[in-house]
XYZ file of C-alpha atoms in Angstrom:
340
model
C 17.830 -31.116 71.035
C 19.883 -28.610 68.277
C 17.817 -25.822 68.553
C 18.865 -25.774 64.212
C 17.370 -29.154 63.788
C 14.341 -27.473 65.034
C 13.747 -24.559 63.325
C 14.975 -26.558 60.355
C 12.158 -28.979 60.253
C 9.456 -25.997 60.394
C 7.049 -25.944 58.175
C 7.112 -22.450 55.774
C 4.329 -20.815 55.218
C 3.162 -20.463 51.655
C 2.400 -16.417 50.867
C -1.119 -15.832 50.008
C -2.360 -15.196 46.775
C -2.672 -11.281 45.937
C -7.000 -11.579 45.336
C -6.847 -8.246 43.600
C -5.030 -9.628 41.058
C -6.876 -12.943 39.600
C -4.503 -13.827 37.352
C -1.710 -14.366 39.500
C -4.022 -17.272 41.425
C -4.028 -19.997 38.200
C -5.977 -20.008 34.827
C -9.227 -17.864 33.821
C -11.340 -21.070 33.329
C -10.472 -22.275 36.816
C -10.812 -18.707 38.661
C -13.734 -18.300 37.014
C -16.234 -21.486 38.471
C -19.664 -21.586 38.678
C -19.573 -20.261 41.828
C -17.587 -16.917 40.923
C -19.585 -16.863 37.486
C -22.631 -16.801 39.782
C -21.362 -14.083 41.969
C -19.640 -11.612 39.007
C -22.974 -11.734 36.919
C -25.379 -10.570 39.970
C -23.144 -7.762 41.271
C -24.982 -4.809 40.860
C -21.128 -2.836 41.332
C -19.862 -5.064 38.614
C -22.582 -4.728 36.160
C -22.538 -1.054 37.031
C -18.291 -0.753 36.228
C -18.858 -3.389 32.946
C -21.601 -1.598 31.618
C -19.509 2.103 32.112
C -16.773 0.462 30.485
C -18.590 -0.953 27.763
C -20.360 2.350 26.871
C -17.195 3.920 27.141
C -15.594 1.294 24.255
C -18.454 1.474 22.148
C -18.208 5.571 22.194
C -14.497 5.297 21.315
C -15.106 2.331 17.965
C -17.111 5.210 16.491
C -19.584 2.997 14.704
C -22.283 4.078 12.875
C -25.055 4.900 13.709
C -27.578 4.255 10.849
C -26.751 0.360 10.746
C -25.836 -2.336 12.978
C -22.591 -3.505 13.603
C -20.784 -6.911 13.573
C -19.021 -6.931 16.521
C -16.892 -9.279 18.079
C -16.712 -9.474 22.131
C -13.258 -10.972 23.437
C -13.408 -12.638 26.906
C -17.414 -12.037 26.664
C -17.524 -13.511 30.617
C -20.951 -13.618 31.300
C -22.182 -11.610 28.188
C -23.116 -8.025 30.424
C -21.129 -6.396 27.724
C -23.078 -7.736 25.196
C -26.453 -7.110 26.648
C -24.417 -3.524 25.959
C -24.297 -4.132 22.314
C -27.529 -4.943 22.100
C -29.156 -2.385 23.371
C -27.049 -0.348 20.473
C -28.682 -2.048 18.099
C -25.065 -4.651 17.397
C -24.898 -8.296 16.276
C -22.187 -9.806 18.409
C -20.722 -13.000 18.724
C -18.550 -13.429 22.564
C -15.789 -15.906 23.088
C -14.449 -16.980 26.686
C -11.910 -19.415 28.233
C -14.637 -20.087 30.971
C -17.612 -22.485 30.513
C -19.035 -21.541 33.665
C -19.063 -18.054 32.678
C -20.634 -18.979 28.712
C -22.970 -21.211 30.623
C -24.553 -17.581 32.594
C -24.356 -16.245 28.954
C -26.042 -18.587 27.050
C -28.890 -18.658 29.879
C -29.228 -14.825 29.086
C -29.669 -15.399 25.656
C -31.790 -18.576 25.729
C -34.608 -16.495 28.071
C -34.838 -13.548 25.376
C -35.158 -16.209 23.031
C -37.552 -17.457 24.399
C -39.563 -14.389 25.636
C -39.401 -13.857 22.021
C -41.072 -16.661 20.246
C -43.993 -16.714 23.154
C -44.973 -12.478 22.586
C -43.000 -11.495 25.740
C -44.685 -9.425 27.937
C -47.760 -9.458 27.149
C -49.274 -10.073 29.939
C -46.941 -7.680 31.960
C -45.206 -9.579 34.554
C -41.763 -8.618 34.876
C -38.447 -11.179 35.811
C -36.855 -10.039 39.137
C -33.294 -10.742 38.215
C -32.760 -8.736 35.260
C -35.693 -5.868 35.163
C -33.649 -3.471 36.653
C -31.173 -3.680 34.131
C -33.847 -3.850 30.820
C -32.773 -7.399 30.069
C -35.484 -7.939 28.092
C -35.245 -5.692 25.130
C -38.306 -4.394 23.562
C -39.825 -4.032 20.065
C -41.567 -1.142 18.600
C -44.937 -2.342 19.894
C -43.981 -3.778 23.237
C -42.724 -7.004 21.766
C -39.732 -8.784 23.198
C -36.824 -9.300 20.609
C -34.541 -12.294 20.569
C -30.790 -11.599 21.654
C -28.679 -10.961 18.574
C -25.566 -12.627 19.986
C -23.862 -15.920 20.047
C -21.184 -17.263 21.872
C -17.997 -19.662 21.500
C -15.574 -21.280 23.948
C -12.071 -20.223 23.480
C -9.327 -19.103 24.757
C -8.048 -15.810 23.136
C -4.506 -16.860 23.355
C -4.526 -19.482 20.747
C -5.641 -17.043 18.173
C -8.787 -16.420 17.089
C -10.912 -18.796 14.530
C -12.409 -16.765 12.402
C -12.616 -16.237 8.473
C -10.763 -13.280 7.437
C -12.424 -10.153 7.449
C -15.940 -10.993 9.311
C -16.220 -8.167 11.778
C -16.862 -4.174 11.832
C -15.202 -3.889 15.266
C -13.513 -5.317 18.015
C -14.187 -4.667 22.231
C -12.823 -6.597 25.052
C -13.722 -5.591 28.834
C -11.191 -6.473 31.434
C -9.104 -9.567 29.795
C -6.394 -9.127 27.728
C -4.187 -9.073 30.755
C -4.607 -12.513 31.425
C -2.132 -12.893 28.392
C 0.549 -11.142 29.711
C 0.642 -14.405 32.831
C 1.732 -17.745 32.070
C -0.435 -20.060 33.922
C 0.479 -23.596 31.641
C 3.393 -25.051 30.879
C 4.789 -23.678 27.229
C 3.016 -20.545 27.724
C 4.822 -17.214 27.028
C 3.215 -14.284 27.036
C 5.084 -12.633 24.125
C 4.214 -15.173 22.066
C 0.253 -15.804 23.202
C -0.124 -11.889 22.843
C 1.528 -11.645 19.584
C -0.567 -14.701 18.603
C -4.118 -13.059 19.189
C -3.441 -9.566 17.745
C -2.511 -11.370 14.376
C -5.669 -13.155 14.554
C -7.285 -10.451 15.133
C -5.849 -8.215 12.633
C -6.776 -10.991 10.128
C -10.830 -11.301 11.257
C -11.365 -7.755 11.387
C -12.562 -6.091 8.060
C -10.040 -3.481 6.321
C -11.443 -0.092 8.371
C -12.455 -1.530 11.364
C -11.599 -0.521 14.847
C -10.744 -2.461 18.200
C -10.786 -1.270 21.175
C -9.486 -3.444 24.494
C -9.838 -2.480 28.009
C -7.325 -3.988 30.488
C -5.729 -3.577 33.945
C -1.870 -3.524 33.592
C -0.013 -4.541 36.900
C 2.811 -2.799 35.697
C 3.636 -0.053 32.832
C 6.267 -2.274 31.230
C 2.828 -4.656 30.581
C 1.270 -1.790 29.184
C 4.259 -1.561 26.407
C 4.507 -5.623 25.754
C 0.766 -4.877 25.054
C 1.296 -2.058 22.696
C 4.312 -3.143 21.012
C 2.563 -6.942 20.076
C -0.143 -5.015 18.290
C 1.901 -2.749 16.664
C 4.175 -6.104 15.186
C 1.466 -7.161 13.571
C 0.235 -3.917 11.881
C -1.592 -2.198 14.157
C -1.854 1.478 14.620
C -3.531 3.162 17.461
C -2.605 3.677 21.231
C -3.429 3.471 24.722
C -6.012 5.819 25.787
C -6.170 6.217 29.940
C -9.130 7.839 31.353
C -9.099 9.217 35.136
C -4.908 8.677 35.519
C -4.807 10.056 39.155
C -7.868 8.107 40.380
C -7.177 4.974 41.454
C -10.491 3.366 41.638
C -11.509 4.984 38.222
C -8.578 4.886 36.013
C -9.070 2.563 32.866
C -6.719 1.940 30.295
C -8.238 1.260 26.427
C -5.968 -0.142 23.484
C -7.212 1.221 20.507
C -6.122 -0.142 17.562
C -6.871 0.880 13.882
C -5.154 0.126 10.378
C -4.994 3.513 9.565
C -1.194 4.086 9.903
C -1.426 7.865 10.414
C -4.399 7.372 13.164
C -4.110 8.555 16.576
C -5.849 7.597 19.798
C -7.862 9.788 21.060
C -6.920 11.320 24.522
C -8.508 10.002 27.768
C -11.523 11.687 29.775
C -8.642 13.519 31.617
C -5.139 15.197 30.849
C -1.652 12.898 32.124
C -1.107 9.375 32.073
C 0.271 7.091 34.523
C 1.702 4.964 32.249
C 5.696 5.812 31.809
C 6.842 6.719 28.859
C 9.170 3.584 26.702
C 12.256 3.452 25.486
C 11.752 2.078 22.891
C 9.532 3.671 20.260
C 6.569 1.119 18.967
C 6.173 1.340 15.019
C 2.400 2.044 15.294
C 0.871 1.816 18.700
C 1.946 4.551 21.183
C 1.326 4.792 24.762
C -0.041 7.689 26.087
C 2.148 9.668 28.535
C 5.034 11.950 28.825
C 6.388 13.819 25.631
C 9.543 12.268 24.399
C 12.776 14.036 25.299
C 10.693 16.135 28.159
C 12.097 15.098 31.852
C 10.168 14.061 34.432
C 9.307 17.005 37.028
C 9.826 16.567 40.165
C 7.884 17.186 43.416
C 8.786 19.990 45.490
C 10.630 19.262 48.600
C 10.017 20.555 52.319
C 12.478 23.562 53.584
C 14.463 22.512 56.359
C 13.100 20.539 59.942
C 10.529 19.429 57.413
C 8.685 22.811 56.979
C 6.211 23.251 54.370
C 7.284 25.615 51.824
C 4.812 27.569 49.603
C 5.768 25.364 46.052
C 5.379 21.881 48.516
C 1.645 23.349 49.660
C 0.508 24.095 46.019
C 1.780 21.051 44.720
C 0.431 19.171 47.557
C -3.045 21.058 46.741
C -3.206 20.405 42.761
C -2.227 16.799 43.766
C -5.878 16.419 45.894
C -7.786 18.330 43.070
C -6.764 15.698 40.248
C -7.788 13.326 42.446
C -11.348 14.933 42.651
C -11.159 15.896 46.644
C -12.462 18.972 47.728
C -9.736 21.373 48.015
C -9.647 24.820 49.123
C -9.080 27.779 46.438
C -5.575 29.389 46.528
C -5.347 32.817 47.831
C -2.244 35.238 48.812
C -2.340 33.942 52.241
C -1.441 30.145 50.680
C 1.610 28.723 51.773
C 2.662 32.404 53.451
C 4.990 32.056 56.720
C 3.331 33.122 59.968
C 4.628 36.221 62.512
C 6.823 34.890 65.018
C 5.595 34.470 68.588
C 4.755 37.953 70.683
Protein backbone atom coordinates (compact mmCIF):
# COMPACT_ATOMS: atom_id res chain seq x y z
CA UNK A 1 0.00 0.00 0.00
CA UNK A 2 1.20 4.04 -0.58
CA UNK A 3 2.14 4.72 2.71
CA UNK A 4 0.33 8.60 1.44
CA UNK A 5 -2.90 6.90 0.75
CA UNK A 6 -2.66 5.98 4.31
CA UNK A 7 -1.96 8.73 6.25
CA UNK A 8 -4.29 10.48 3.83
CA UNK A 9 -7.39 8.68 4.80
CA UNK A 10 -6.72 9.42 8.71
CA UNK A 11 -9.13 10.71 10.50
CA UNK A 12 -8.09 14.48 12.16
CA UNK A 13 -8.74 15.10 15.31
CA UNK A 14 -11.05 17.96 16.11
CA UNK A 15 -9.19 20.46 18.91
CA UNK A 16 -11.07 20.63 22.06
CA UNK A 17 -13.06 23.34 23.12
CA UNK A 18 -11.08 25.93 25.47
CA UNK A 19 -13.82 25.24 28.82
CA UNK A 20 -12.49 28.40 30.37
CA UNK A 21 -13.86 30.25 27.85
CA UNK A 22 -17.80 29.35 27.39
CA UNK A 23 -18.40 31.35 24.72
CA UNK A 24 -16.16 29.96 22.32
CA UNK A 25 -18.21 26.35 22.81
CA UNK A 26 -21.78 27.66 20.98
CA UNK A 27 -24.63 29.99 22.25
CA UNK A 28 -25.43 31.12 26.03
CA UNK A 29 -28.90 29.42 25.94
CA UNK A 30 -27.35 26.12 24.90
CA UNK A 31 -24.15 26.30 27.34
CA UNK A 32 -26.27 27.18 29.82
CA UNK A 33 -28.87 23.77 30.26
CA UNK A 34 -30.57 22.73 33.05
CA UNK A 35 -27.92 20.80 34.02
CA UNK A 36 -25.19 23.70 34.15
CA UNK A 37 -28.05 26.11 35.49
CA UNK A 38 -28.32 23.50 38.27
CA UNK A 39 -24.67 23.35 38.95
CA UNK A 40 -23.77 27.47 38.61
CA UNK A 41 -26.70 28.35 41.09
CA UNK A 42 -25.49 25.82 44.02
CA UNK A 43 -21.77 26.68 43.86
CA UNK A 44 -20.98 28.07 46.98
CA UNK A 45 -17.45 29.59 44.94
CA UNK A 46 -19.76 31.03 42.39
CA UNK A 47 -22.27 32.59 44.58
CA UNK A 48 -19.34 33.72 46.67
CA UNK A 49 -17.41 35.56 43.25
CA UNK A 50 -21.24 36.82 41.93
CA UNK A 51 -22.19 38.17 45.06
CA UNK A 52 -18.39 40.12 45.44
CA UNK A 53 -18.97 41.30 42.11
CA UNK A 54 -22.33 42.42 42.55
CA UNK A 55 -21.53 44.40 45.76
CA UNK A 56 -18.73 45.72 44.05
CA UNK A 57 -21.23 47.18 40.98
CA UNK A 58 -23.72 48.34 43.24
CA UNK A 59 -20.86 50.42 45.31
CA UNK A 60 -19.62 51.89 42.01
CA UNK A 61 -23.73 53.04 40.53
CA UNK A 62 -23.66 55.24 43.64
CA UNK A 63 -27.37 55.02 44.28
CA UNK A 64 -29.03 56.44 46.93
CA UNK A 65 -29.45 55.49 49.76
CA UNK A 66 -32.73 56.95 51.20
CA UNK A 67 -34.95 55.27 48.34
CA UNK A 68 -35.04 52.28 46.31
CA UNK A 69 -33.82 51.95 43.04
CA UNK A 70 -35.16 50.69 39.65
CA UNK A 71 -32.66 48.66 38.48
CA UNK A 72 -32.28 46.69 35.57
CA UNK A 73 -30.10 43.27 35.71
CA UNK A 74 -28.61 42.25 32.16
CA UNK A 75 -27.89 38.50 31.70
CA UNK A 76 -29.67 38.04 35.32
CA UNK A 77 -28.54 33.99 34.98
CA UNK A 78 -29.99 32.55 37.81
CA UNK A 79 -30.99 35.85 39.64
CA UNK A 80 -27.87 35.57 42.62
CA UNK A 81 -27.25 39.11 41.62
CA UNK A 82 -30.52 40.07 42.24
CA UNK A 83 -31.04 38.37 45.51
CA UNK A 84 -28.00 41.23 45.76
CA UNK A 85 -30.34 43.99 44.96
CA UNK A 86 -32.64 42.99 47.16
CA UNK A 87 -31.08 42.83 50.05
CA UNK A 88 -30.24 46.76 49.15
CA UNK A 89 -33.50 47.49 49.32
CA UNK A 90 -33.76 47.63 44.82
CA UNK A 91 -36.71 46.77 42.55
CA UNK A 92 -35.15 44.89 39.68
CA UNK A 93 -36.35 43.37 36.73
CA UNK A 94 -33.42 40.48 35.07
CA UNK A 95 -33.36 39.46 31.47
CA UNK A 96 -31.42 36.25 30.12
CA UNK A 97 -30.89 34.35 26.83
CA UNK A 98 -31.23 31.08 28.98
CA UNK A 99 -34.59 29.55 30.05
CA UNK A 100 -32.96 27.07 32.06
CA UNK A 101 -31.21 29.63 33.93
CA UNK A 102 -34.80 32.09 34.32
CA UNK A 103 -36.42 28.82 35.19
CA UNK A 104 -33.75 28.63 38.71
CA UNK A 105 -34.76 32.37 38.93
CA UNK A 106 -38.21 32.37 38.84
CA UNK A 107 -38.17 29.31 41.43
CA UNK A 108 -36.23 31.81 43.76
CA UNK A 109 -38.72 34.27 43.46
CA UNK A 110 -41.87 32.10 43.46
CA UNK A 111 -40.65 30.53 47.17
CA UNK A 112 -40.29 34.20 48.73
CA UNK A 113 -43.50 34.73 47.29
CA UNK A 114 -44.80 32.40 48.70
CA UNK A 115 -43.12 32.43 52.19
CA UNK A 116 -44.66 35.74 52.00
CA UNK A 117 -48.35 35.41 51.64
CA UNK A 118 -48.28 32.27 54.31
CA UNK A 119 -46.29 34.63 57.42
CA UNK A 120 -42.90 32.98 56.65
CA UNK A 121 -41.19 31.79 59.41
CA UNK A 122 -43.22 31.69 61.85
CA UNK A 123 -42.87 28.70 63.03
CA UNK A 124 -38.99 28.78 62.63
CA UNK A 125 -37.94 26.09 60.40
CA UNK A 126 -35.36 27.12 58.13
CA UNK A 127 -34.85 25.85 54.06
CA UNK A 128 -31.46 24.04 53.71
CA UNK A 129 -30.61 25.30 50.28
CA UNK A 130 -30.63 28.90 50.67
CA UNK A 131 -30.28 29.72 54.67
CA UNK A 132 -26.83 30.17 54.46
CA UNK A 133 -27.08 32.75 52.05
CA UNK A 134 -30.38 34.78 53.84
CA UNK A 135 -32.59 33.88 50.91
CA UNK A 136 -35.42 34.60 52.65
CA UNK A 137 -35.43 38.25 53.41
CA UNK A 138 -36.99 39.47 56.50
CA UNK A 139 -39.44 42.20 57.61
CA UNK A 140 -39.22 44.45 60.51
CA UNK A 141 -41.03 41.97 62.75
CA UNK A 142 -39.66 38.70 61.50
CA UNK A 143 -41.96 38.60 58.52
CA UNK A 144 -40.83 37.23 55.20
CA UNK A 145 -41.10 39.82 52.26
CA UNK A 146 -41.94 38.89 48.71
CA UNK A 147 -38.96 39.23 46.11
CA UNK A 148 -39.15 42.62 44.41
CA UNK A 149 -37.89 41.35 41.06
CA UNK A 150 -39.16 40.05 37.83
CA UNK A 151 -37.68 38.50 35.05
CA UNK A 152 -37.85 38.37 31.05
CA UNK A 153 -36.34 36.10 28.39
CA UNK A 154 -34.11 37.85 26.04
CA UNK A 155 -31.26 38.01 24.52
CA UNK A 156 -29.31 41.32 25.14
CA UNK A 157 -28.08 41.45 21.65
CA UNK A 158 -31.25 42.30 19.95
CA UNK A 159 -31.61 45.40 21.98
CA UNK A 160 -33.40 45.86 24.81
CA UNK A 161 -37.47 46.29 24.99
CA UNK A 162 -38.05 48.72 27.15
CA UNK A 163 -39.96 52.20 27.22
CA UNK A 164 -37.62 54.99 27.24
CA UNK A 165 -36.39 56.15 30.35
CA UNK A 166 -37.72 53.34 32.97
CA UNK A 167 -34.65 52.64 35.01
CA UNK A 168 -32.30 54.45 37.76
CA UNK A 169 -29.38 52.14 36.89
CA UNK A 170 -27.96 49.54 34.98
CA UNK A 171 -25.56 46.20 36.31
CA UNK A 172 -24.60 43.21 34.39
CA UNK A 173 -22.32 40.36 36.06
CA UNK A 174 -20.19 38.36 33.74
CA UNK A 175 -22.07 38.67 30.14
CA UNK A 176 -21.53 41.25 27.94
CA UNK A 177 -18.70 39.29 26.45
CA UNK A 178 -20.83 36.91 24.95
CA UNK A 179 -21.48 39.83 22.40
CA UNK A 180 -18.22 40.25 21.28
CA UNK A 181 -18.63 36.04 19.70
CA UNK A 182 -20.70 35.26 16.87
CA UNK A 183 -22.33 32.04 17.56
CA UNK A 184 -25.45 32.37 14.61
CA UNK A 185 -25.34 32.97 11.32
CA UNK A 186 -25.72 37.03 10.57
CA UNK A 187 -24.28 37.77 13.83
CA UNK A 188 -21.53 40.45 14.12
CA UNK A 189 -20.41 41.53 17.07
CA UNK A 190 -19.95 45.23 16.16
CA UNK A 191 -23.21 45.45 15.26
CA UNK A 192 -25.03 43.25 18.30
CA UNK A 193 -22.82 45.42 20.75
CA UNK A 194 -23.60 48.65 19.20
CA UNK A 195 -27.23 47.43 19.13
CA UNK A 196 -27.64 46.92 23.03
CA UNK A 197 -25.77 50.03 24.27
CA UNK A 198 -28.33 52.15 22.17
CA UNK A 199 -31.03 50.35 23.80
CA UNK A 200 -29.75 50.84 26.70
CA UNK A 201 -28.91 54.39 26.51
CA UNK A 202 -32.59 54.85 25.48
CA UNK A 203 -34.25 52.79 28.77
CA UNK A 204 -32.10 54.34 31.19
CA UNK A 205 -33.43 57.65 32.78
CA UNK A 206 -31.37 61.01 31.97
CA UNK A 207 -28.72 60.67 35.22
CA UNK A 208 -28.55 57.22 35.55
CA UNK A 209 -25.54 55.04 35.75
CA UNK A 210 -24.55 51.48 34.29
CA UNK A 211 -22.15 49.60 35.28
CA UNK A 212 -21.11 46.06 33.33
CA UNK A 213 -18.73 43.54 34.50
CA UNK A 214 -17.09 41.32 31.84
CA UNK A 215 -14.11 39.03 31.09
CA UNK A 216 -12.29 40.27 27.90
CA UNK A 217 -10.20 37.46 26.13
CA UNK A 218 -8.26 40.01 24.64
CA UNK A 219 -7.59 43.96 25.21
CA UNK A 220 -8.59 44.81 21.64
CA UNK A 221 -12.29 43.33 23.09
CA UNK A 222 -11.95 45.56 25.83
CA UNK A 223 -11.79 48.70 23.22
CA UNK A 224 -14.71 47.26 20.69
CA UNK A 225 -16.51 47.32 24.13
CA UNK A 226 -15.66 50.82 25.02
CA UNK A 227 -15.76 52.40 21.77
CA UNK A 228 -19.69 50.85 21.00
CA UNK A 229 -20.77 52.66 24.13
CA UNK A 230 -19.11 55.63 23.54
CA UNK A 231 -20.98 55.72 19.66
CA UNK A 232 -23.95 55.88 21.15
CA UNK A 233 -23.36 58.62 23.80
CA UNK A 234 -21.91 57.16 26.49
CA UNK A 235 -19.35 58.56 28.79
CA UNK A 236 -17.54 56.64 31.39
CA UNK A 237 -14.66 53.99 31.29
CA UNK A 238 -13.31 50.79 32.20
CA UNK A 239 -12.49 50.47 35.74
CA UNK A 240 -10.04 47.18 36.50
CA UNK A 241 -9.70 46.11 39.98
CA UNK A 242 -6.70 43.67 41.10
CA UNK A 243 -4.71 44.08 37.38
CA UNK A 244 -1.75 41.77 38.42
CA UNK A 245 -3.94 39.04 39.98
CA UNK A 246 -5.07 36.74 37.78
CA UNK A 247 -7.73 34.99 39.64
CA UNK A 248 -9.05 38.40 41.04
CA UNK A 249 -8.82 40.89 38.35
CA UNK A 250 -12.34 42.22 37.15
CA UNK A 251 -12.95 44.60 34.61
CA UNK A 252 -16.30 47.11 35.11
CA UNK A 253 -17.68 49.40 32.16
CA UNK A 254 -19.04 52.26 33.65
CA UNK A 255 -21.00 54.28 31.70
CA UNK A 256 -22.72 57.67 32.53
CA UNK A 257 -24.26 60.62 30.35
CA UNK A 258 -22.38 63.03 32.02
CA UNK A 259 -19.87 63.95 29.23
CA UNK A 260 -17.21 65.36 31.57
CA UNK A 261 -17.55 62.12 34.02
CA UNK A 262 -14.75 59.95 34.78
CA UNK A 263 -14.51 56.37 36.00
CA UNK A 264 -13.40 55.95 39.00
CA UNK A 265 -10.00 54.06 39.42
CA UNK A 266 -9.91 50.32 40.32
CA UNK A 267 -9.24 48.78 43.94
CA UNK A 268 -5.54 48.86 42.76
CA UNK A 269 -3.06 51.18 40.73
CA UNK A 270 -2.10 49.80 36.70
CA UNK A 271 -4.19 48.20 34.29
CA UNK A 272 -3.65 45.34 32.12
CA UNK A 273 -5.58 46.51 29.53
CA UNK A 274 -3.21 48.25 26.66
CA UNK A 275 -3.64 51.43 25.93
CA UNK A 276 -5.71 52.21 22.05
CA UNK A 277 -4.88 53.89 19.31
CA UNK A 278 -7.47 55.23 18.71
CA UNK A 279 -8.99 57.69 21.17
CA UNK A 280 -12.90 56.78 22.07
CA UNK A 281 -15.12 60.07 22.13
CA UNK A 282 -16.43 59.30 25.66
CA UNK A 283 -15.50 55.99 27.13
CA UNK A 284 -11.78 55.55 28.01
CA UNK A 285 -9.98 52.55 29.01
CA UNK A 286 -8.03 52.58 31.88
CA UNK A 287 -4.26 52.06 31.41
CA UNK A 288 -1.12 53.66 30.33
CA UNK A 289 -0.94 57.57 29.93
CA UNK A 290 -1.02 58.57 26.34
CA UNK A 291 2.29 59.49 24.75
CA UNK A 292 4.18 57.67 27.92
CA UNK A 293 6.24 54.41 26.54
CA UNK A 294 5.97 51.28 27.81
CA UNK A 295 8.91 50.40 30.42
CA UNK A 296 10.60 47.70 30.06
CA UNK A 297 11.79 44.84 32.32
CA UNK A 298 15.25 44.74 33.34
CA UNK A 299 17.41 42.23 31.72
CA UNK A 300 19.99 39.65 33.31
CA UNK A 301 23.93 40.69 33.08
CA UNK A 302 25.77 38.33 31.13
CA UNK A 303 25.73 34.04 31.51
CA UNK A 304 22.30 34.97 32.77
CA UNK A 305 23.35 36.59 36.13
CA UNK A 306 20.95 38.39 38.16
CA UNK A 307 21.67 41.95 38.33
CA UNK A 308 20.49 44.18 41.24
CA UNK A 309 17.57 46.25 38.88
CA UNK A 310 16.42 42.36 37.50
CA UNK A 311 16.10 41.26 41.51
CA UNK A 312 14.02 44.39 42.51
CA UNK A 313 11.95 44.24 39.64
CA UNK A 314 11.57 40.62 39.99
CA UNK A 315 10.59 41.42 43.83
CA UNK A 316 7.90 44.36 43.20
CA UNK A 317 6.56 41.94 40.49
CA UNK A 318 5.61 39.11 43.50
CA UNK A 319 4.35 41.96 45.86
CA UNK A 320 1.58 43.23 43.28
CA UNK A 321 0.69 39.97 43.02
CA UNK A 322 0.05 39.76 46.87
CA UNK A 323 2.97 36.97 47.65
CA UNK A 324 4.93 37.30 50.54
CA UNK A 325 8.08 38.92 49.65
CA UNK A 326 11.01 39.75 51.60
CA UNK A 327 11.79 43.60 52.51
CA UNK A 328 14.70 45.17 50.52
CA UNK A 329 17.80 45.87 52.37
CA UNK A 330 21.53 47.01 51.25
CA UNK A 331 22.50 43.49 50.95
CA UNK A 332 19.59 43.09 47.94
CA UNK A 333 20.80 42.20 44.74
CA UNK A 334 24.70 42.90 46.08
CA UNK A 335 27.45 40.57 44.29
CA UNK A 336 29.08 38.01 46.57
CA UNK A 337 33.19 37.76 47.47
CA UNK A 338 34.81 35.53 45.17
CA UNK A 339 35.85 32.06 46.30
CA UNK A 340 38.88 31.87 49.14
Amino acid sequence: KNPRSVSAARPTKKPEPNMSRPELTGHASLFYNAKEARKYDSSSRMIGVQREITERAIELLRLPDDKPSFVLDVGCGSGLSGKVLEEKGHVWVGCDVSRDMLEVANERIEHKREAAQGGGGGDGSSDDDDDSDNDMATGGKGQAVASTGDLMHHDMGTGLPFRPATFDACISISALQWLCYSNAKGQIPKKRLTRFFSSLYQVLRRGARAVLQFYPETAEQAILISECAATVGFAGGIVVDYPNSTKAKKHYLVLSFDRSYKAPKGLTDGSLLAQSTKKASGVRVDGEERGSKKQRPPKKGKGGTKTKEWILHKKDTQRKKGKDVKRDTKYTGRKRPTRF
